[in-house]
Amino acid sequence: MDNEKMEVLQSADQYLYKLKSGVLELVKLMQEEKEQEAILIIPEIADGIDWITKVIDLTKDVQKEHINLENINEHLETIIEALENQDYILVSDIFNYEIIPILDKIHDEIKIIIAN
């Protein structure tokens, strides 16, 4: 396997722990009705998700099975709409019940690639 791609996947593996932690922090803040604090970390989460999707795209040739992003962009669009409508419960739910499971699956698949 290309060493550079392996290094990128290892970086993604480590970064996904931080990204998922950030998403869980956002969910916690939303549930505590600290929406303004939560909104401040959304750009960082969006940048992290963007970076992970680029890593997946750049490492397709070393993936035994293509890592599916499972409509993550569709969920992000729904989050944007919910933010525009100030529906913070929906924002929290999408991050908690849609985005976290997708990130968990991506993380599991990256771990398998690194292990082999």
PDB file of C-alpha atoms in Angstrom:
ATOM      1  CA  MET A   1       0.000   0.000   0.000  1.00  0.00           C
ATOM      2  CA  ASP A   2       1.217   3.487  -0.801  1.00  0.00           C
ATOM      3  CA  ASN A   3       2.973   4.801   2.330  1.00  0.00           C
ATOM      4  CA  GLU A   4       1.597   8.327   1.930  1.00  0.00           C
ATOM      5  CA  LYS A   5      -1.963   7.040   1.709  1.00  0.00           C
ATOM      6  CA  MET A   6      -1.401   4.847   4.745  1.00  0.00           C
ATOM      7  CA  GLU A   7      -0.115   7.866   6.682  1.00  0.00           C
ATOM      8  CA  VAL A   8      -3.164   9.897   5.638  1.00  0.00           C
ATOM      9  CA  LEU A   9      -5.471   7.087   6.756  1.00  0.00           C
ATOM     10  CA  GLN A  10      -3.631   6.851  10.085  1.00  0.00           C
ATOM     11  CA  SER A  11      -4.056  10.613  10.526  1.00  0.00           C
ATOM     12  CA  ALA A  12      -7.750  10.243   9.683  1.00  0.00           C
ATOM     13  CA  ASP A  13      -8.048   7.440  12.240  1.00  0.00           C
ATOM     14  CA  GLN A  14      -6.657   9.698  14.977  1.00  0.00           C
ATOM     15  CA  TYR A  15      -8.616  12.722  13.807  1.00  0.00           C
ATOM     16  CA  LEU A  16     -11.948  10.864  13.799  1.00  0.00           C
ATOM     17  CA  TYR A  17     -11.718  10.442  17.580  1.00  0.00           C
ATOM     18  CA  LYS A  18     -11.489  14.222  17.918  1.00  0.00           C
ATOM     19  CA  LEU A  19     -14.185  14.875  15.332  1.00  0.00           C
ATOM     20  CA  LYS A  20     -16.671  12.513  16.976  1.00  0.00           C
ATOM     21  CA  SER A  21     -15.872  14.049  20.354  1.00  0.00           C
ATOM     22  CA  GLY A  22     -16.594  17.495  18.903  1.00  0.00           C
ATOM     23  CA  VAL A  23     -19.913  16.332  17.479  1.00  0.00           C
ATOM     24  CA  LEU A  24     -20.896  14.824  20.834  1.00  0.00           C
ATOM     25  CA  GLU A  25     -19.942  18.092  22.550  1.00  0.00           C
ATOM     26  CA  LEU A  26     -22.170  19.974  20.093  1.00  0.00           C
ATOM     27  CA  VAL A  27     -25.070  17.606  20.831  1.00  0.00           C
ATOM     28  CA  LYS A  28     -24.523  18.063  24.579  1.00  0.00           C
ATOM     29  CA  LEU A  29     -24.507  21.853  24.257  1.00  0.00           C
ATOM     30  CA  MET A  30     -27.690  21.767  22.176  1.00  0.00           C
ATOM     31  CA  GLN A  31     -29.397  19.537  24.724  1.00  0.00           C
ATOM     32  CA  GLU A  32     -28.367  21.953  27.473  1.00  0.00           C
ATOM     33  CA  GLU A  33     -29.940  24.769  25.424  1.00  0.00           C
ATOM     34  CA  LYS A  34     -26.545  26.409  24.885  1.00  0.00           C
ATOM     35  CA  GLU A  35     -27.240  26.845  21.190  1.00  0.00           C
ATOM     36  CA  GLN A  36     -24.970  29.854  20.668  1.00  0.00           C
ATOM     37  CA  GLU A  37     -21.962  27.950  22.040  1.00  0.00           C
ATOM     38  CA  ALA A  38     -22.850  24.924  19.926  1.00  0.00           C
ATOM     39  CA  ILE A  39     -23.201  26.987  16.764  1.00  0.00           C
ATOM     40  CA  LEU A  40     -19.638  28.234  17.207  1.00  0.00           C
ATOM     41  CA  ILE A  41     -18.182  24.736  16.792  1.00  0.00           C
ATOM     42  CA  ILE A  42     -20.239  23.792  13.724  1.00  0.00           C
ATOM     43  CA  PRO A  43     -17.720  25.323  11.255  1.00  0.00           C
ATOM     44  CA  GLU A  44     -14.919  23.228  12.782  1.00  0.00           C
ATOM     45  CA  ILE A  45     -17.052  20.097  12.520  1.00  0.00           C
ATOM     46  CA  ALA A  46     -17.947  20.931   8.917  1.00  0.00           C
ATOM     47  CA  ASP A  47     -14.254  21.407   8.076  1.00  0.00           C
ATOM     48  CA  GLY A  48     -13.469  18.075   9.726  1.00  0.00           C
ATOM     49  CA  ILE A  49     -16.156  16.241   7.791  1.00  0.00           C
ATOM     50  CA  ASP A  50     -14.919  17.878   4.583  1.00  0.00           C
ATOM     51  CA  TRP A  51     -11.360  16.727   5.302  1.00  0.00           C
ATOM     52  CA  ILE A  52     -12.503  13.161   6.031  1.00  0.00           C
ATOM     53  CA  THR A  53     -14.491  13.025   2.767  1.00  0.00           C
ATOM     54  CA  LYS A  54     -11.388  14.206   0.868  1.00  0.00           C
ATOM     55  CA  VAL A  55      -9.281  11.515   2.553  1.00  0.00           C
ATOM     56  CA  ILE A  56     -11.811   8.881   1.535  1.00  0.00           C
ATOM     57  CA  ASP A  57     -11.827  10.162  -2.043  1.00  0.00           C
ATOM     58  CA  LEU A  58      -8.015  10.269  -2.270  1.00  0.00           C
ATOM     59  CA  THR A  59      -7.587   6.750  -0.871  1.00  0.00           C
ATOM     60  CA  LYS A  60     -10.240   4.939  -2.936  1.00  0.00           C
ATOM     61  CA  ASP A  61      -7.646   2.737  -4.611  1.00  0.00           C
ATOM     62  CA  VAL A  62      -6.489   1.254  -1.281  1.00  0.00           C
ATOM     63  CA  GLN A  63      -9.992   0.612   0.063  1.00  0.00           C
ATOM     64  CA  LYS A  64     -10.948  -3.042  -0.237  1.00  0.00           C
ATOM     65  CA  GLU A  65     -14.563  -1.966  -0.310  1.00  0.00           C
ATOM     66  CA  HIS A  66     -15.466   1.593  -1.181  1.00  0.00           C
ATOM     67  CA  ILE A  67     -16.217   3.570   1.978  1.00  0.00           C
ATOM     68  CA  ASN A  68     -19.758   4.836   1.595  1.00  0.00           C
ATOM     69  CA  LEU A  69     -20.447   8.334   2.842  1.00  0.00           C
ATOM     70  CA  GLU A  70     -24.133   7.389   3.238  1.00  0.00           C
ATOM     71  CA  ASN A  71     -25.716  10.631   2.116  1.00  0.00           C
ATOM     72  CA  ILE A  72     -23.706  12.703   4.575  1.00  0.00           C
ATOM     73  CA  ASN A  73     -24.130  15.764   2.339  1.00  0.00           C
ATOM     74  CA  GLU A  74     -27.902  15.350   2.427  1.00  0.00           C
ATOM     75  CA  HIS A  75     -27.801  15.347   6.235  1.00  0.00           C
ATOM     76  CA  LEU A  76     -25.573  18.429   6.242  1.00  0.00           C
ATOM     77  CA  GLU A  77     -28.041  20.246   3.983  1.00  0.00           C
ATOM     78  CA  THR A  78     -30.845  19.369   6.401  1.00  0.00           C
ATOM     79  CA  ILE A  79     -28.725  20.734   9.261  1.00  0.00           C
ATOM     80  CA  ILE A  80     -28.279  24.021   7.377  1.00  0.00           C
ATOM     81  CA  GLU A  81     -32.043  24.289   6.857  1.00  0.00           C
ATOM     82  CA  ALA A  82     -32.679  23.487  10.525  1.00  0.00           C
ATOM     83  CA  LEU A  83     -30.181  26.157  11.594  1.00  0.00           C
ATOM     84  CA  GLU A  84     -31.878  28.704   9.339  1.00  0.00           C
ATOM     85  CA  ASN A  85     -35.181  27.816  11.022  1.00  0.00           C
ATOM     86  CA  GLN A  86     -33.547  27.836  14.473  1.00  0.00           C
ATOM     87  CA  ASP A  87     -34.684  24.245  14.980  1.00  0.00           C
ATOM     88  CA  TYR A  88     -31.870  23.283  17.322  1.00  0.00           C
ATOM     89  CA  ILE A  89     -33.529  20.048  18.420  1.00  0.00           C
ATOM     90  CA  LEU A  90     -33.447  18.828  14.814  1.00  0.00           C
ATOM     91  CA  VAL A  91     -29.815  19.945  14.461  1.00  0.00           C
ATOM     92  CA  SER A  92     -28.898  17.986  17.584  1.00  0.00           C
ATOM     93  CA  ASP A  93     -30.848  14.919  16.469  1.00  0.00           C
ATOM     94  CA  ILE A  94     -29.254  14.824  13.016  1.00  0.00           C
ATOM     95  CA  PHE A  95     -25.762  15.103  14.446  1.00  0.00           C
ATOM     96  CA  ASN A  96     -26.518  12.514  17.133  1.00  0.00           C
ATOM     97  CA  TYR A  97     -28.539   9.951  15.170  1.00  0.00           C
ATOM     98  CA  GLU A  98     -27.286  10.392  11.607  1.00  0.00           C
ATOM     99  CA  ILE A  99     -23.803  11.949  11.513  1.00  0.00           C
ATOM    100  CA  ILE A 100     -22.239  10.086  14.473  1.00  0.00           C
ATOM    101  CA  PRO A 101     -23.233   6.616  13.136  1.00  0.00           C
ATOM    102  CA  ILE A 102     -21.831   7.525   9.704  1.00  0.00           C
ATOM    103  CA  LEU A 103     -18.567   8.718  11.272  1.00  0.00           C
ATOM    104  CA  ASP A 104     -18.421   5.534  13.390  1.00  0.00           C
ATOM    105  CA  LYS A 105     -18.810   3.377  10.278  1.00  0.00           C
ATOM    106  CA  ILE A 106     -16.181   5.354   8.359  1.00  0.00           C
ATOM    107  CA  HIS A 107     -13.841   5.070  11.359  1.00  0.00           C
ATOM    108  CA  ASP A 108     -14.361   1.305  11.597  1.00  0.00           C
ATOM    109  CA  GLU A 109     -13.620   0.885   7.892  1.00  0.00           C
ATOM    110  CA  ILE A 110     -10.463   3.009   8.115  1.00  0.00           C
ATOM    111  CA  LYS A 111      -9.258   0.923  11.079  1.00  0.00           C
ATOM    112  CA  ILE A 112      -9.713  -2.252   8.999  1.00  0.00           C
ATOM    113  CA  ILE A 113      -7.691  -0.800   6.113  1.00  0.00           C
ATOM    114  CA  ILE A 114      -4.877   0.247   8.461  1.00  0.00           C
ATOM    115  CA  ALA A 115      -4.818  -3.160  10.176  1.00  0.00           C
ATOM    116  CA  ASN A 116      -4.356  -5.055   6.904  1.00  0.00           C
TER     117      ASN A 116
END
